[in-house]
Amino acid sequence: VSQSRYQGQDTDYKEGRPELEFDIFKDIPYIEAMAYLLPDVYMAFDKDRESDDIMFALAKQVEEFTDASVYIYSGDDDMLQAITSRINVVRRYNEGNFEIIDVPYLQIDENMLKKYHGVLPGKLPFYRCIVGDKSDKLSGIPRFPRTLAARIAMSAGSLEDVFTFKGPVTSSERKYLQMLNENHELIRLNYSMMKLDYDYEVDVYRRPVNRQAVDKLMKDLRMTRHKSFVEEFERSYRKD
């Protein structure tokens, strides 16, 4: 996955995440070959874009040019800003700051996001640029009240509005408004990394199944602890 959105930034973005055991770019032909064995699976790839940028842009394209509903399966909080009445984010129930319920998967809508984060999807980048994002190692303003951050985000129409919040505040909250301007550079940096855009078109494609790549992938998986997965996959999907 490209890091182009963050090149040249003085940041600890994603620092500390474990290195991948394998070079995923070398495995792309095998991932594609395996995916194409499933019905109606298409690929989208851009070496100059982050995967969340591609997913976000593609979801917005589908919403704009079709009447279809979109379901994004992702545990990435960046994707929550894509949610609309027709774009849904689905994740395992225990991923993210949401109440654990007795279902295997959770479909997050605007109301649920507002309940647990205090903001609507379009306002999420304003909120997160203040409080930060632990999963991406992006520091926010220390001990900044999340309820105040949510009020600021909900009133903001642009990033500049974050620094000029005019809403009512308590006497104990006034000091935090000063902290916004003291952390001007940090907030701008966080916002540039968290805000997803869709000002470009995403091309999707589907190639003929590469049987040679599939055979090699299955052989490699059999030699590891994934034998049971291979057997189940072939039984369910593979056709001779």
C-alpha atoms as an extended CHARMM CRD file, in Angstrom:
* protein
*
       240  EXT
         1         1  VAL       CA              0.0000000000        0.0000000000        0.0000000000  PROA      1               0.0000000000
         2         2  SER       CA              1.3830000000        3.3540000000       -1.0080000000  PROA      2               0.0000000000
         3         3  GLN       CA              2.3790000000        5.9380000000        1.5700000000  PROA      3               0.0000000000
         4         4  SER       CA              2.1940000000        8.7750000000       -0.9810000000  PROA      4               0.0000000000
         5         5  ARG       CA             -0.3060000000       10.8380000000        1.0090000000  PROA      5               0.0000000000
         6         6  TYR       CA              2.2240000000       11.0930000000        3.8440000000  PROA      6               0.0000000000
         7         7  GLN       CA              5.5730000000       11.4210000000        2.1080000000  PROA      7               0.0000000000
         8         8  GLY       CA              7.6820000000       14.2820000000        3.3950000000  PROA      8               0.0000000000
         9         9  GLN       CA              5.6440000000       14.6570000000        6.5890000000  PROA      9               0.0000000000
        10        10  ASP       CA              7.5300000000       14.8080000000        9.8870000000  PROA      10              0.0000000000
        11        11  THR       CA              5.3110000000       12.3100000000       11.6860000000  PROA      11              0.0000000000
        12        12  ASP       CA              5.2680000000        8.9640000000       13.4450000000  PROA      12              0.0000000000
        13        13  TYR       CA              2.3940000000        7.8620000000       11.2410000000  PROA      13              0.0000000000
        14        14  LYS       CA              1.8830000000        4.0960000000       11.7140000000  PROA      14              0.0000000000
        15        15  GLU       CA              5.2360000000        3.8790000000       13.4680000000  PROA      15              0.0000000000
        16        16  GLY       CA              5.5160000000        0.7970000000       15.6310000000  PROA      16              0.0000000000
        17        17  ARG       CA              3.2960000000       -1.4110000000       13.5060000000  PROA      17              0.0000000000
        18        18  PRO       CA              4.8640000000       -4.8360000000       12.8980000000  PROA      18              0.0000000000
        19        19  GLU       CA              6.5670000000       -5.3300000000        9.5680000000  PROA      19              0.0000000000
        20        20  LEU       CA              4.7760000000       -7.6000000000        7.1240000000  PROA      20              0.0000000000
        21        21  GLU       CA              6.3020000000      -11.0440000000        6.9500000000  PROA      21              0.0000000000
        22        22  PHE       CA              5.8640000000      -11.1210000000        3.1830000000  PROA      22              0.0000000000
        23        23  ASP       CA              6.1190000000       -8.5820000000        0.3760000000  PROA      23              0.0000000000
        24        24  ILE       CA              2.4360000000       -8.1310000000       -0.4180000000  PROA      24              0.0000000000
        25        25  PHE       CA              3.1980000000       -6.5560000000       -3.8100000000  PROA      25              0.0000000000
        26        26  LYS       CA              4.7950000000       -9.8240000000       -4.9580000000  PROA      26              0.0000000000
        27        27  ASP       CA              1.6670000000      -11.6510000000       -3.8690000000  PROA      27              0.0000000000
        28        28  ILE       CA             -0.7870000000       -9.4660000000       -5.8050000000  PROA      28              0.0000000000
        29        29  PRO       CA             -1.0370000000      -11.9260000000       -8.7670000000  PROA      29              0.0000000000
        30        30  TYR       CA             -1.9380000000      -14.7140000000       -6.3480000000  PROA      30              0.0000000000
        31        31  ILE       CA             -4.4330000000      -12.5620000000       -4.4500000000  PROA      31              0.0000000000
        32        32  GLU       CA             -6.0870000000      -11.5910000000       -7.7430000000  PROA      32              0.0000000000
        33        33  ALA       CA             -6.1450000000      -15.1650000000       -8.9970000000  PROA      33              0.0000000000
        34        34  MET       CA             -7.7750000000      -16.3810000000       -5.8200000000  PROA      34              0.0000000000
        35        35  ALA       CA            -10.3080000000      -13.5360000000       -5.7920000000  PROA      35              0.0000000000
        36        36  TYR       CA            -11.3630000000      -14.1800000000       -9.3810000000  PROA      36              0.0000000000
        37        37  LEU       CA            -12.4890000000      -17.6810000000       -8.4660000000  PROA      37              0.0000000000
        38        38  LEU       CA            -15.3150000000      -15.9940000000       -6.5530000000  PROA      38              0.0000000000
        39        39  PRO       CA            -18.3390000000      -14.6950000000       -8.4760000000  PROA      39              0.0000000000
        40        40  ASP       CA            -18.5780000000      -10.9810000000       -9.3110000000  PROA      40              0.0000000000
        41        41  VAL       CA            -15.2730000000       -9.9880000000       -7.6870000000  PROA      41              0.0000000000
        42        42  TYR       CA            -13.4160000000       -7.0440000000       -9.2050000000  PROA      42              0.0000000000
        43        43  MET       CA            -10.1050000000       -5.4200000000       -8.3390000000  PROA      43              0.0000000000
        44        44  ALA       CA             -9.0010000000       -1.7970000000       -7.9480000000  PROA      44              0.0000000000
        45        45  PHE       CA             -5.3270000000       -0.9390000000       -7.6130000000  PROA      45              0.0000000000
        46        46  ASP       CA             -3.3540000000        2.3020000000       -7.6880000000  PROA      46              0.0000000000
        47        47  LYS       CA              0.2770000000        2.3040000000       -6.6150000000  PROA      47              0.0000000000
        48        48  ASP       CA              0.0750000000        6.0320000000       -5.7800000000  PROA      48              0.0000000000
        49        49  ARG       CA             -2.9540000000        5.8090000000       -3.4790000000  PROA      49              0.0000000000
        50        50  GLU       CA             -3.6650000000        4.4390000000       -0.0280000000  PROA      50              0.0000000000
        51        51  SER       CA             -6.2050000000        1.6130000000        0.0680000000  PROA      51              0.0000000000
        52        52  ASP       CA             -8.6210000000        3.6870000000        2.1700000000  PROA      52              0.0000000000
        53        53  ASP       CA             -8.4730000000        6.4730000000       -0.4540000000  PROA      53              0.0000000000
        54        54  ILE       CA             -9.4040000000        3.9700000000       -3.1670000000  PROA      54              0.0000000000
        55        55  MET       CA            -12.2510000000        2.4330000000       -1.1660000000  PROA      55              0.0000000000
        56        56  PHE       CA            -13.6120000000        5.8580000000       -0.2410000000  PROA      56              0.0000000000
        57        57  ALA       CA            -13.4730000000        7.1810000000       -3.8100000000  PROA      57              0.0000000000
        58        58  LEU       CA            -15.0280000000        4.0240000000       -5.2390000000  PROA      58              0.0000000000
        59        59  ALA       CA            -17.8850000000        4.1220000000       -2.7210000000  PROA      59              0.0000000000
        60        60  LYS       CA            -18.5940000000        7.7540000000       -3.6090000000  PROA      60              0.0000000000
        61        61  GLN       CA            -18.5350000000        6.9440000000       -7.3360000000  PROA      61              0.0000000000
        62        62  VAL       CA            -21.0820000000        4.1690000000       -6.8930000000  PROA      62              0.0000000000
        63        63  GLU       CA            -23.2910000000        6.4600000000       -4.7940000000  PROA      63              0.0000000000
        64        64  GLU       CA            -23.0810000000        9.2800000000       -7.3320000000  PROA      64              0.0000000000
        65        65  PHE       CA            -23.6300000000        7.3370000000      -10.5390000000  PROA      65              0.0000000000
        66        66  THR       CA            -25.9160000000        4.4620000000       -9.4700000000  PROA      66              0.0000000000
        67        67  ASP       CA            -28.8580000000        3.7780000000       -7.1870000000  PROA      67              0.0000000000
        68        68  ALA       CA            -27.0450000000        0.9550000000       -5.4030000000  PROA      68              0.0000000000
        69        69  SER       CA            -26.2360000000        0.7640000000       -1.7200000000  PROA      69              0.0000000000
        70        70  VAL       CA            -22.5840000000        0.3260000000       -0.7370000000  PROA      70              0.0000000000
        71        71  TYR       CA            -21.1930000000       -1.8460000000        2.0460000000  PROA      71              0.0000000000
        72        72  ILE       CA            -17.5530000000       -1.3300000000        3.0380000000  PROA      72              0.0000000000
        73        73  TYR       CA            -16.0290000000       -4.0660000000        5.1810000000  PROA      73              0.0000000000
        74        74  SER       CA            -13.2930000000       -2.3270000000        7.1570000000  PROA      74              0.0000000000
        75        75  GLY       CA            -12.0460000000       -1.8820000000       10.7090000000  PROA      75              0.0000000000
        76        76  ASP       CA            -10.2980000000        1.3610000000        9.7190000000  PROA      76              0.0000000000
        77        77  ASP       CA            -11.8570000000        4.3770000000       11.4430000000  PROA      77              0.0000000000
        78        78  ASP       CA            -10.8880000000        6.5450000000        8.4560000000  PROA      78              0.0000000000
        79        79  MET       CA            -13.6390000000        4.8040000000        6.4980000000  PROA      79              0.0000000000
        80        80  LEU       CA            -16.3390000000        5.9960000000        8.9100000000  PROA      80              0.0000000000
        81        81  GLN       CA            -16.3240000000        9.3890000000        7.1780000000  PROA      81              0.0000000000
        82        82  ALA       CA            -17.7280000000        7.6600000000        4.0830000000  PROA      82              0.0000000000
        83        83  ILE       CA            -21.0180000000        6.7810000000        5.7950000000  PROA      83              0.0000000000
        84        84  THR       CA            -24.2040000000        8.1940000000        4.2760000000  PROA      84              0.0000000000
        85        85  SER       CA            -27.7590000000        6.9260000000        3.9790000000  PROA      85              0.0000000000
        86        86  ARG       CA            -26.5270000000        4.5930000000        1.2040000000  PROA      86              0.0000000000
        87        87  ILE       CA            -22.9120000000        3.9400000000        2.1820000000  PROA      87              0.0000000000
        88        88  ASN       CA            -22.4870000000        1.5960000000        5.1320000000  PROA      88              0.0000000000
        89        89  VAL       CA            -19.4160000000        0.4120000000        7.0270000000  PROA      89              0.0000000000
        90        90  VAL       CA            -19.4740000000       -3.1610000000        8.2920000000  PROA      90              0.0000000000
        91        91  ARG       CA            -16.9290000000       -4.5670000000       10.7370000000  PROA      91              0.0000000000
        92        92  ARG       CA            -16.5350000000       -7.2250000000       13.3500000000  PROA      92              0.0000000000
        93        93  TYR       CA            -18.4660000000       -6.1320000000       16.4210000000  PROA      93              0.0000000000
        94        94  ASN       CA            -15.4140000000       -5.7470000000       18.6900000000  PROA      94              0.0000000000
        95        95  GLU       CA            -13.4230000000       -3.4410000000       16.3760000000  PROA      95              0.0000000000
        96        96  GLY       CA            -13.4290000000        0.2310000000       17.2910000000  PROA      96              0.0000000000
        97        97  ASN       CA            -15.0560000000        2.2280000000       20.0240000000  PROA      97              0.0000000000
        98        98  PHE       CA            -18.5420000000        0.7390000000       19.7830000000  PROA      98              0.0000000000
        99        99  GLU       CA            -20.6510000000       -1.1340000000       22.2970000000  PROA      99              0.0000000000
       100       100  ILE       CA            -20.1030000000       -4.8910000000       22.1430000000  PROA      100             0.0000000000
       101       101  ILE       CA            -23.3180000000       -6.6050000000       21.1140000000  PROA      101             0.0000000000
       102       102  ASP       CA            -24.1800000000      -10.2390000000       20.5670000000  PROA      102             0.0000000000
       103       103  VAL       CA            -23.7560000000      -10.3130000000       16.7950000000  PROA      103             0.0000000000
       104       104  PRO       CA            -20.7080000000      -11.3220000000       14.7510000000  PROA      104             0.0000000000
       105       105  TYR       CA            -20.7340000000       -8.1860000000       12.5930000000  PROA      105             0.0000000000
       106       106  LEU       CA            -21.7990000000       -4.6070000000       13.1270000000  PROA      106             0.0000000000
       107       107  GLN       CA            -23.2650000000       -2.2810000000       10.4930000000  PROA      107             0.0000000000
       108       108  ILE       CA            -22.4090000000        1.2960000000       11.4340000000  PROA      108             0.0000000000
       109       109  ASP       CA            -24.7430000000        4.0620000000       10.3290000000  PROA      109             0.0000000000
       110       110  GLU       CA            -24.9090000000        7.8090000000       10.9410000000  PROA      110             0.0000000000
       111       111  ASN       CA            -26.9290000000        7.4980000000       14.1350000000  PROA      111             0.0000000000
       112       112  MET       CA            -24.5690000000        4.9700000000       15.6780000000  PROA      112             0.0000000000
       113       113  LEU       CA            -21.5430000000        7.1090000000       14.8250000000  PROA      113             0.0000000000
       114       114  LYS       CA            -23.2010000000       10.1640000000       16.3730000000  PROA      114             0.0000000000
       115       115  LYS       CA            -24.0620000000        8.1950000000       19.5090000000  PROA      115             0.0000000000
       116       116  TYR       CA            -20.5680000000        6.8570000000       20.1770000000  PROA      116             0.0000000000
       117       117  HSD       CA            -18.3430000000        9.6240000000       18.7860000000  PROA      117             0.0000000000
       118       118  GLY       CA            -20.6630000000       12.6280000000       19.0600000000  PROA      118             0.0000000000
       119       119  VAL       CA            -20.2140000000       13.6600000000       15.4150000000  PROA      119             0.0000000000
       120       120  LEU       CA            -21.6460000000       12.9120000000       11.9910000000  PROA      120             0.0000000000
       121       121  PRO       CA            -19.4790000000       11.2430000000        9.3150000000  PROA      121             0.0000000000
       122       122  GLY       CA            -18.6150000000       14.4280000000        7.4130000000  PROA      122             0.0000000000
       123       123  LYS       CA            -17.3850000000       16.0570000000       10.6300000000  PROA      123             0.0000000000
       124       124  LEU       CA            -15.2050000000       13.1500000000       11.7350000000  PROA      124             0.0000000000
       125       125  PRO       CA            -11.9050000000       14.5350000000       10.3280000000  PROA      125             0.0000000000
       126       126  PHE       CA            -12.3770000000       17.7520000000       12.3370000000  PROA      126             0.0000000000
       127       127  TYR       CA            -12.9540000000       15.7240000000       15.4890000000  PROA      127             0.0000000000
       128       128  ARG       CA            -10.0820000000       13.2860000000       15.0140000000  PROA      128             0.0000000000
       129       129  CYS       CA             -7.5260000000       15.9520000000       14.0820000000  PROA      129             0.0000000000
       130       130  ILE       CA             -8.0480000000       17.3320000000       17.5990000000  PROA      130             0.0000000000
       131       131  VAL       CA             -8.1640000000       14.1140000000       19.6520000000  PROA      131             0.0000000000
       132       132  GLY       CA             -5.7580000000       12.1190000000       17.4640000000  PROA      132             0.0000000000
       133       133  ASP       CA             -5.8060000000        8.4820000000       16.3940000000  PROA      133             0.0000000000
       134       134  LYS       CA             -3.9590000000        5.8630000000       18.4580000000  PROA      134             0.0000000000
       135       135  SER       CA             -4.2340000000        3.1810000000       15.7710000000  PROA      135             0.0000000000
       136       136  ASP       CA             -2.2890000000        5.3570000000       13.2990000000  PROA      136             0.0000000000
       137       137  LYS       CA              0.0770000000        6.7280000000       15.9700000000  PROA      137             0.0000000000
       138       138  LEU       CA             -1.1920000000       10.2690000000       15.3990000000  PROA      138             0.0000000000
       139       139  SER       CA             -1.0730000000       12.3260000000       18.5740000000  PROA      139             0.0000000000
       140       140  GLY       CA             -3.9080000000       14.6560000000       19.4240000000  PROA      140             0.0000000000
       141       141  ILE       CA             -3.9700000000       17.4510000000       21.9760000000  PROA      141             0.0000000000
       142       142  PRO       CA             -3.3590000000       15.7510000000       25.3410000000  PROA      142             0.0000000000
       143       143  ARG       CA             -6.4050000000       15.4860000000       27.6230000000  PROA      143             0.0000000000
       144       144  PHE       CA             -8.5690000000       17.5640000000       25.2910000000  PROA      144             0.0000000000
       145       145  PRO       CA            -12.2310000000       16.9290000000       26.2760000000  PROA      145             0.0000000000
       146       146  ARG       CA            -13.8690000000       14.7540000000       23.6540000000  PROA      146             0.0000000000
       147       147  THR       CA            -17.2640000000       16.3490000000       24.2140000000  PROA      147             0.0000000000
       148       148  LEU       CA            -15.7780000000       19.7700000000       23.4340000000  PROA      148             0.0000000000
       149       149  ALA       CA            -13.9280000000       18.3730000000       20.4200000000  PROA      149             0.0000000000
       150       150  ALA       CA            -17.2320000000       16.9630000000       19.1470000000  PROA      150             0.0000000000
       151       151  ARG       CA            -19.0080000000       20.3270000000       19.5360000000  PROA      151             0.0000000000
       152       152  ILE       CA            -16.1830000000       22.0910000000       17.6970000000  PROA      152             0.0000000000
       153       153  ALA       CA            -16.2560000000       19.5050000000       14.9050000000  PROA      153             0.0000000000
       154       154  MET       CA            -20.0220000000       19.6550000000       14.4810000000  PROA      154             0.0000000000
       155       155  SER       CA            -19.9050000000       23.4560000000       14.1020000000  PROA      155             0.0000000000
       156       156  ALA       CA            -16.9590000000       23.4670000000       11.6730000000  PROA      156             0.0000000000
       157       157  GLY       CA            -17.4370000000       23.9060000000        7.9470000000  PROA      157             0.0000000000
       158       158  SER       CA            -13.7150000000       24.0870000000        7.2570000000  PROA      158             0.0000000000
       159       159  LEU       CA            -10.4870000000       23.4820000000        9.1320000000  PROA      159             0.0000000000
       160       160  GLU       CA            -10.1630000000       27.1970000000        9.8460000000  PROA      160             0.0000000000
       161       161  ASP       CA            -13.4210000000       27.0320000000       11.8230000000  PROA      161             0.0000000000
       162       162  VAL       CA            -11.7240000000       24.6620000000       14.2830000000  PROA      162             0.0000000000
       163       163  PHE       CA             -9.3930000000       27.4650000000       15.3640000000  PROA      163             0.0000000000
       164       164  THR       CA            -12.1380000000       30.1080000000       15.5910000000  PROA      164             0.0000000000
       165       165  PHE       CA            -14.8350000000       28.2150000000       17.4720000000  PROA      165             0.0000000000
       166       166  LYS       CA            -17.4280000000       30.6920000000       18.8030000000  PROA      166             0.0000000000
       167       167  GLY       CA            -19.8150000000       28.3030000000       20.5130000000  PROA      167             0.0000000000
       168       168  PRO       CA            -20.6560000000       28.4280000000       24.2020000000  PROA      168             0.0000000000
       169       169  VAL       CA            -17.9990000000       27.0310000000       26.5300000000  PROA      169             0.0000000000
       170       170  THR       CA            -17.7620000000       26.6260000000       30.2630000000  PROA      170             0.0000000000
       171       171  SER       CA            -15.1030000000       28.4550000000       32.2660000000  PROA      171             0.0000000000
       172       172  SER       CA            -13.1260000000       25.2290000000       32.5950000000  PROA      172             0.0000000000
       173       173  GLU       CA            -13.1860000000       24.6900000000       28.8230000000  PROA      173             0.0000000000
       174       174  ARG       CA            -11.7790000000       28.0810000000       27.8080000000  PROA      174             0.0000000000
       175       175  LYS       CA             -8.1800000000       27.0100000000       28.3060000000  PROA      175             0.0000000000
       176       176  TYR       CA             -8.6440000000       24.2670000000       25.7100000000  PROA      176             0.0000000000
       177       177  LEU       CA             -9.6180000000       26.7650000000       23.0110000000  PROA      177             0.0000000000
       178       178  GLN       CA             -6.2310000000       28.4100000000       23.5090000000  PROA      178             0.0000000000
       179       179  MET       CA             -4.6320000000       24.9800000000       23.0980000000  PROA      179             0.0000000000
       180       180  LEU       CA             -6.1120000000       24.7310000000       19.6150000000  PROA      180             0.0000000000
       181       181  ASN       CA             -3.9910000000       27.6440000000       18.3910000000  PROA      181             0.0000000000
       182       182  GLU       CA             -0.9590000000       26.4520000000       20.3460000000  PROA      182             0.0000000000
       183       183  ASN       CA             -1.1910000000       23.1710000000       18.4300000000  PROA      183             0.0000000000
       184       184  HSD       CA             -1.9770000000       24.7200000000       15.0520000000  PROA      184             0.0000000000
       185       185  GLU       CA              0.6260000000       22.7260000000       13.1020000000  PROA      185             0.0000000000
       186       186  LEU       CA             -0.3010000000       19.4140000000       14.7400000000  PROA      186             0.0000000000
       187       187  ILE       CA             -3.9950000000       19.8390000000       13.9490000000  PROA      187             0.0000000000
       188       188  ARG       CA             -3.3000000000       20.7440000000       10.3210000000  PROA      188             0.0000000000
       189       189  LEU       CA             -0.9980000000       17.7520000000        9.9320000000  PROA      189             0.0000000000
       190       190  ASN       CA             -3.5130000000       15.3630000000       11.4670000000  PROA      190             0.0000000000
       191       191  TYR       CA             -6.3040000000       16.7080000000        9.2860000000  PROA      191             0.0000000000
       192       192  SER       CA             -4.2750000000       16.2870000000        6.1050000000  PROA      192             0.0000000000
       193       193  MET       CA             -3.7250000000       12.6340000000        6.9790000000  PROA      193             0.0000000000
       194       194  MET       CA             -7.2310000000       11.7960000000        8.1450000000  PROA      194             0.0000000000
       195       195  LYS       CA             -9.3550000000       13.5700000000        5.5240000000  PROA      195             0.0000000000
       196       196  LEU       CA            -10.2210000000       11.3070000000        2.6140000000  PROA      196             0.0000000000
       197       197  ASP       CA            -10.9240000000       12.8070000000       -0.8090000000  PROA      197             0.0000000000
       198       198  TYR       CA            -12.5070000000       11.4400000000       -3.9490000000  PROA      198             0.0000000000
       199       199  ASP       CA            -11.5420000000       13.9340000000       -6.6430000000  PROA      199             0.0000000000
       200       200  TYR       CA            -10.3510000000       11.1880000000       -8.9760000000  PROA      200             0.0000000000
       201       201  GLU       CA            -11.9140000000        8.1640000000      -10.6940000000  PROA      201             0.0000000000
       202       202  VAL       CA            -11.1640000000        4.6180000000       -9.6330000000  PROA      202             0.0000000000
       203       203  ASP       CA            -10.8870000000        2.0060000000      -12.3680000000  PROA      203             0.0000000000
       204       204  VAL       CA            -12.0230000000       -1.4980000000      -11.4920000000  PROA      204             0.0000000000
       205       205  TYR       CA            -11.0680000000       -4.5410000000      -13.5220000000  PROA      205             0.0000000000
       206       206  ARG       CA            -11.4280000000       -8.2710000000      -13.7180000000  PROA      206             0.0000000000
       207       207  ARG       CA             -8.9370000000      -10.5040000000      -15.5000000000  PROA      207             0.0000000000
       208       208  PRO       CA             -9.2580000000      -14.1410000000      -16.5920000000  PROA      208             0.0000000000
       209       209  VAL       CA             -8.4320000000      -16.5860000000      -13.8260000000  PROA      209             0.0000000000
       210       210  ASN       CA             -4.6980000000      -17.3090000000      -13.7030000000  PROA      210             0.0000000000
       211       211  ARG       CA             -4.8030000000      -21.0380000000      -13.0240000000  PROA      211             0.0000000000
       212       212  GLN       CA             -1.0230000000      -21.2660000000      -12.7240000000  PROA      212             0.0000000000
       213       213  ALA       CA             -1.0110000000      -18.6460000000       -9.9890000000  PROA      213             0.0000000000
       214       214  VAL       CA             -3.9000000000      -20.3770000000       -8.2040000000  PROA      214             0.0000000000
       215       215  ASP       CA             -2.1150000000      -23.7340000000       -8.3040000000  PROA      215             0.0000000000
       216       216  LYS       CA              1.0730000000      -22.2190000000       -6.8980000000  PROA      216             0.0000000000
       217       217  LEU       CA             -0.8400000000      -20.4160000000       -4.1650000000  PROA      217             0.0000000000
       218       218  MET       CA             -2.6400000000      -23.5830000000       -3.1190000000  PROA      218             0.0000000000
       219       219  LYS       CA              0.5990000000      -25.5490000000       -3.1240000000  PROA      219             0.0000000000
       220       220  ASP       CA              2.2770000000      -22.9430000000       -0.9140000000  PROA      220             0.0000000000
       221       221  LEU       CA             -0.6660000000      -22.8880000000        1.4890000000  PROA      221             0.0000000000
       222       222  ARG       CA             -0.7120000000      -26.6650000000        1.7760000000  PROA      222             0.0000000000
       223       223  MET       CA              2.9170000000      -26.5790000000        2.9120000000  PROA      223             0.0000000000
       224       224  THR       CA              1.9500000000      -24.3130000000        5.8060000000  PROA      224             0.0000000000
       225       225  ARG       CA             -0.6620000000      -24.5800000000        8.5170000000  PROA      225             0.0000000000
       226       226  HSD       CA             -3.3880000000      -23.4970000000        6.0780000000  PROA      226             0.0000000000
       227       227  LYS       CA             -4.2220000000      -26.9380000000        4.7070000000  PROA      227             0.0000000000
       228       228  SER       CA             -7.7540000000      -26.9080000000        6.1490000000  PROA      228             0.0000000000
       229       229  PHE       CA             -8.4010000000      -23.4990000000        4.5730000000  PROA      229             0.0000000000
       230       230  VAL       CA             -7.2750000000      -24.7630000000        1.1570000000  PROA      230             0.0000000000
       231       231  GLU       CA             -9.5260000000      -27.8000000000        1.3740000000  PROA      231             0.0000000000
       232       232  GLU       CA            -12.5380000000      -25.6830000000        2.3560000000  PROA      232             0.0000000000
       233       233  PHE       CA            -11.8260000000      -23.0980000000       -0.3420000000  PROA      233             0.0000000000
       234       234  GLU       CA            -11.4880000000      -25.6770000000       -3.0990000000  PROA      234             0.0000000000
       235       235  ARG       CA            -14.5850000000      -27.5350000000       -1.9490000000  PROA      235             0.0000000000
       236       236  SER       CA            -16.6710000000      -24.3350000000       -1.9560000000  PROA      236             0.0000000000
       237       237  TYR       CA            -15.4110000000      -22.3660000000       -4.9360000000  PROA      237             0.0000000000
       238       238  ARG       CA            -12.9320000000      -24.0390000000       -7.2220000000  PROA      238             0.0000000000
       239       239  LYS       CA            -14.1250000000      -25.5060000000      -10.5010000000  PROA      239             0.0000000000
       240       240  ASP       CA            -12.1110000000      -27.9320000000      -12.6040000000  PROA      240             0.0000000000
